Coordinates of C-alpha atoms and ligand atoms in Angstrom, one line a residue:
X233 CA -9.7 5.4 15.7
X234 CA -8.0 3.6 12.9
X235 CA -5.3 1.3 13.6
X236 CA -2.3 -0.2 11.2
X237 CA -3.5 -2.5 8.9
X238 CA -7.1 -1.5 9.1
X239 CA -8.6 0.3 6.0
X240 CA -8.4 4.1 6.3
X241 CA -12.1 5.9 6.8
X242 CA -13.3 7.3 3.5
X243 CA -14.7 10.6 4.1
X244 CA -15.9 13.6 1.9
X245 CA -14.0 17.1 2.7
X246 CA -14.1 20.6 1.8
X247 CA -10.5 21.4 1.0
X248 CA -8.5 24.8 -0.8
X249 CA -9.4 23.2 -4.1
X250 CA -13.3 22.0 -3.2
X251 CA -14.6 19.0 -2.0
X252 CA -12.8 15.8 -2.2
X253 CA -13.9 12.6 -1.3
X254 CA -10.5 11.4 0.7
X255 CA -10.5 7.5 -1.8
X256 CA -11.5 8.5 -5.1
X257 CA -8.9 11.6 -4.2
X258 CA -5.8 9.3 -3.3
X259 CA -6.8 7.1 -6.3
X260 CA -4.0 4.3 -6.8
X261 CA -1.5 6.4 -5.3
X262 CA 0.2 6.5 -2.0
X263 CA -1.3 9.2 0.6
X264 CA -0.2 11.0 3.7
X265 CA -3.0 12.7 5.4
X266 CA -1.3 14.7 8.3
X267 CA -2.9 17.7 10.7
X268 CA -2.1 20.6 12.2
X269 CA -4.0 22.4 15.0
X270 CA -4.5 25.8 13.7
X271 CA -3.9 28.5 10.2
X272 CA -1.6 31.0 11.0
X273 CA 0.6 29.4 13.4
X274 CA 4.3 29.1 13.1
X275 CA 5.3 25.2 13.5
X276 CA 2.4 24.6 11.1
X277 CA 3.5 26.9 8.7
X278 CA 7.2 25.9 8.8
X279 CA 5.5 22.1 8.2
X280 CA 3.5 23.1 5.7
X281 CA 6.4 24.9 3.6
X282 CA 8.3 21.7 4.1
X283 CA 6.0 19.6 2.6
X284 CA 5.8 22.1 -0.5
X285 CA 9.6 22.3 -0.6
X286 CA 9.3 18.3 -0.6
X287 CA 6.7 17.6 -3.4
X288 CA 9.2 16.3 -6.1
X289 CA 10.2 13.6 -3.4
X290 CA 6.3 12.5 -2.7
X291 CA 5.8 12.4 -6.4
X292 CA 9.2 9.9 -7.2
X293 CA 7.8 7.8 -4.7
X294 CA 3.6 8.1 -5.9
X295 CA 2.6 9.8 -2.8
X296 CA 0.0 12.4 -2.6
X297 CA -0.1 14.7 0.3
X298 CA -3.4 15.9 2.2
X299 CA -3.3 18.8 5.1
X300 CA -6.0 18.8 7.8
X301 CA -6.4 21.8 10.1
X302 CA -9.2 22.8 12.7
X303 CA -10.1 26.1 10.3
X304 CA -12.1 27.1 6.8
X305 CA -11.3 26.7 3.3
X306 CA -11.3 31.1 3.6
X307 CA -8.8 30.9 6.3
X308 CA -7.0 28.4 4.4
X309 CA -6.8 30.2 1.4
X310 CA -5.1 33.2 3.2
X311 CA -2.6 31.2 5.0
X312 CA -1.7 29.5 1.8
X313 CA 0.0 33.2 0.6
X314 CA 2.0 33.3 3.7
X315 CA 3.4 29.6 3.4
X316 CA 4.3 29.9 -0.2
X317 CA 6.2 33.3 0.6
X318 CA 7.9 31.2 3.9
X319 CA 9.0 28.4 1.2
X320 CA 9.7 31.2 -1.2
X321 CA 7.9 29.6 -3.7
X322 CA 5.6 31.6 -6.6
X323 CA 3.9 29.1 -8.3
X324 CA 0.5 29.3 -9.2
X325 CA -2.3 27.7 -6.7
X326 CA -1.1 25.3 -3.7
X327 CA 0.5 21.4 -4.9
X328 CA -1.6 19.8 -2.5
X329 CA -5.1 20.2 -0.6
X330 CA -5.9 21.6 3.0
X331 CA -9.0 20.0 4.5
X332 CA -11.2 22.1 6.5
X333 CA -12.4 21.1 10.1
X334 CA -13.7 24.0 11.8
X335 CA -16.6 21.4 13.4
X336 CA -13.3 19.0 14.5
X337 CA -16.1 16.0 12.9
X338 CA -13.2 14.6 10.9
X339 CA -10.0 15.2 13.3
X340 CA -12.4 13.4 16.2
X341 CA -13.2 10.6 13.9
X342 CA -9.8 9.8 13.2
X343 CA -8.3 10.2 16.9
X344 CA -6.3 13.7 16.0
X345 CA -7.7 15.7 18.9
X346 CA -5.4 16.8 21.7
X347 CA -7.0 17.5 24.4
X348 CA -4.3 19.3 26.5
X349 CA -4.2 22.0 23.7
X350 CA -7.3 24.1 22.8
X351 CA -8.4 27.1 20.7
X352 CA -10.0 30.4 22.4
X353 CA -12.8 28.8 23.3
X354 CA -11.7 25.6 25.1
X355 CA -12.2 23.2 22.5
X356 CA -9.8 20.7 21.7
X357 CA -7.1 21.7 18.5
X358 CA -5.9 18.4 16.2
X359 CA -2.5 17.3 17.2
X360 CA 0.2 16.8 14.4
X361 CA -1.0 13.2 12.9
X362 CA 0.8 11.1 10.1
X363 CA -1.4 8.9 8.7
X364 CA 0.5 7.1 5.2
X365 CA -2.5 5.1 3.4
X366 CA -1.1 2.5 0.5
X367 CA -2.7 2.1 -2.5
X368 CA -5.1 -0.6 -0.8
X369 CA -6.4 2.2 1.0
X370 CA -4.8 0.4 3.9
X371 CA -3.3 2.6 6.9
X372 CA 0.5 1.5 7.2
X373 CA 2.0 4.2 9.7
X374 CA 0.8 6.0 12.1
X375 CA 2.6 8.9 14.3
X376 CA 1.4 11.7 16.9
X377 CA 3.4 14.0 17.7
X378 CA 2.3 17.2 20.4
X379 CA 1.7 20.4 18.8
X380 CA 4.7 21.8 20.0
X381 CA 7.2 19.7 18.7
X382 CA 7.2 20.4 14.6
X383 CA 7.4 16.8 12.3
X384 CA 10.8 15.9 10.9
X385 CA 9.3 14.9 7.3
X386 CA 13.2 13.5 6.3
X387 CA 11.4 10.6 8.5
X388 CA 8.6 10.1 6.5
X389 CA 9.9 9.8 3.3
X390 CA 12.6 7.6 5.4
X391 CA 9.5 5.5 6.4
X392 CA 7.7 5.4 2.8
X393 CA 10.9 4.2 1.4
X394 CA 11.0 1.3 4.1
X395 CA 7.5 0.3 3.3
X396 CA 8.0 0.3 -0.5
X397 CA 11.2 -1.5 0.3
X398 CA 9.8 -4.2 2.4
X399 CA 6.3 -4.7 0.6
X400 CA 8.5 -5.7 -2.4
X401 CA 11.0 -7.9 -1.1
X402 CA 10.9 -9.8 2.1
X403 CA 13.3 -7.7 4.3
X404 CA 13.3 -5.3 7.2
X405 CA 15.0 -2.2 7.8
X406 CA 17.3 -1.9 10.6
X407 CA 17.7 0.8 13.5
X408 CA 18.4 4.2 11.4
X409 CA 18.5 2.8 8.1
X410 CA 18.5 4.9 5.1
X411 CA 18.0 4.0 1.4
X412 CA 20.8 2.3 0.1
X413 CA 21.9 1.3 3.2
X414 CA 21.6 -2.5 4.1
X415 CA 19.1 -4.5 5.1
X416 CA 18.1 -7.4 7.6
X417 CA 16.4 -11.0 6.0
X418 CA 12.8 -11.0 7.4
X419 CA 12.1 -13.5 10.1
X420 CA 9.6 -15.6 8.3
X421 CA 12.4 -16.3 5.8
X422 CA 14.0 -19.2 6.6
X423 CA 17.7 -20.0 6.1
X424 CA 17.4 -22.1 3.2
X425 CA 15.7 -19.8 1.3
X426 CA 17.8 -17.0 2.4
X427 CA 20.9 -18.5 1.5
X428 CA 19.4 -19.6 -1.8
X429 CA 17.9 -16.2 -3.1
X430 CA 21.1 -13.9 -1.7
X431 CA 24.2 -16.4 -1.7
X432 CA 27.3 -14.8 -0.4
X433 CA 25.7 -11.5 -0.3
X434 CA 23.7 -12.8 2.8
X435 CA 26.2 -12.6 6.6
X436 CA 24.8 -14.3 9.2
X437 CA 25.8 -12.0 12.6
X438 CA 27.2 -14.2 15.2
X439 CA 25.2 -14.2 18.6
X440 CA 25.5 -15.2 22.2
X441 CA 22.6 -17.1 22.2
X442 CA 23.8 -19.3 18.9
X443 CA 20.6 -18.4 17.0
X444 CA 21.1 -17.1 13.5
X445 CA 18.2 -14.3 13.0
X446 CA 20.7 -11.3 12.6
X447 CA 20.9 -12.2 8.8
X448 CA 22.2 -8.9 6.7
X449 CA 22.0 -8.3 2.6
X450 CA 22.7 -5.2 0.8
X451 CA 19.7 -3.2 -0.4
X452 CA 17.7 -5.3 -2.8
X453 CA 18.4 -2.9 -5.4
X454 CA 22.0 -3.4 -5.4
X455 CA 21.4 -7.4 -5.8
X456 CA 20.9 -9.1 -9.0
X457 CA 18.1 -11.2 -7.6
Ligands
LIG288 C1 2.4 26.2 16.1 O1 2.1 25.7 15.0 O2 3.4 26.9 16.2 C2 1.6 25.8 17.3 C3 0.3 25.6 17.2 C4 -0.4 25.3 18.4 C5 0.3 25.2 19.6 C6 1.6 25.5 19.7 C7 2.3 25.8 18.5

């Protein structure tokens, strides 16, 4: 199982579009590999929709999107008719690829498996995993969710713009924080340099124990830094 930080597995897939090898695929780019536990199932296929709906966002923000479920390039090419028609969409092919996994050799390399739901024949189905790789290839969030409760992708792209954010300037999103919204002074930074790169922009929160690491800016964009 990969953890955050470590570099994602490279692997060679058979996808809707032919085989992939998952690094040379994702390139320079951004990538969020997420799985499902089964074609022709109704969370998944809401999720799946979403995700087409959602493609102009991933591209503004150099992310390419990757699908994993536990079924064949065959199945998925049928399942792909009924999630276009669910997003109302009618454009030719599918904007990004399905991986197939009847074997489960990739979902069980990568941790995916949940073993509390399983196909006809007992074996384990691949949970709903978010995996978002960086250009680095490095794996910077991970999330699990049960396959009865659907993803709420507003989230991710939430969580991409964080990471973008915060790999360019030395600040951390808050509790809910949205783009735009402000943001707190990273720890490591200290108060000298804070006050030097953001001047009056920079409020200091008062505490009760007197120490000064509540440090608020406006989004970076909105600074002339
Ligand atoms: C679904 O996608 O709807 C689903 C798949 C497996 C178990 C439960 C729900």
């Amino acid at each position: 199982m990969v953890l955050l930080g470590e570099k994602f597995p490279n692997f060679d897939a058979n996808t809707n579009v032919g085989k992939i090898n998952l690094h040379e695929w994702l390139g320079n780019s951004w990538g969020i590999l997420f799985s499902h536990p089964h074609d022709f199932t109704p969370v998944c296929t809401t999720e799946l929709a979403r995700v087409v709906k959602l493609m102009p966002e991933f591209q503004r923000l150099g992310v390419k999107p990757i699908a994993l479920s536990c079924n064949s390039v065959d199945s998925h090419v049928e399942w792909i008719k009924d999630i276009k028609s669910y997003a109302r969409v009618s454009m030719d092919g599918f904007p990004y690829p399905i991986i197939e996994d009847e074997s489960r050799k990739i979902a069980t390399s990568l941790g995916m498996l949940d073993s509390d739901e399983k196909d006809q024949n007992g074996i384990p189905l691949s949970a709903r995993a978010v995996f978002i790789i960086d250009p680095t290839k490095k794996m910077r969030l991970s999330i699990l969710y049960p396959a009865t409760t659907g993803r709420n992708f507003n989230e991710i792209i939430r969580v991409i713009e964080s990471l973008q954010l915060t790999d360019q300037y030395k600040v951390a999103t808050p509790v809910d924080w949205k783009k735009g919204e402000d943001v707190m002074v990273q720890p490591t930074v200290s108060d000298e340099e804070a006050k030097k790169t953001y001047a009056d922009s920079l409020k200091t929160i008062k505490l009760p124990s007197g120490k000064p690491y509540l440090r608020i800016v406006p989004h970076p964009c909105d600074l002339t830094m």
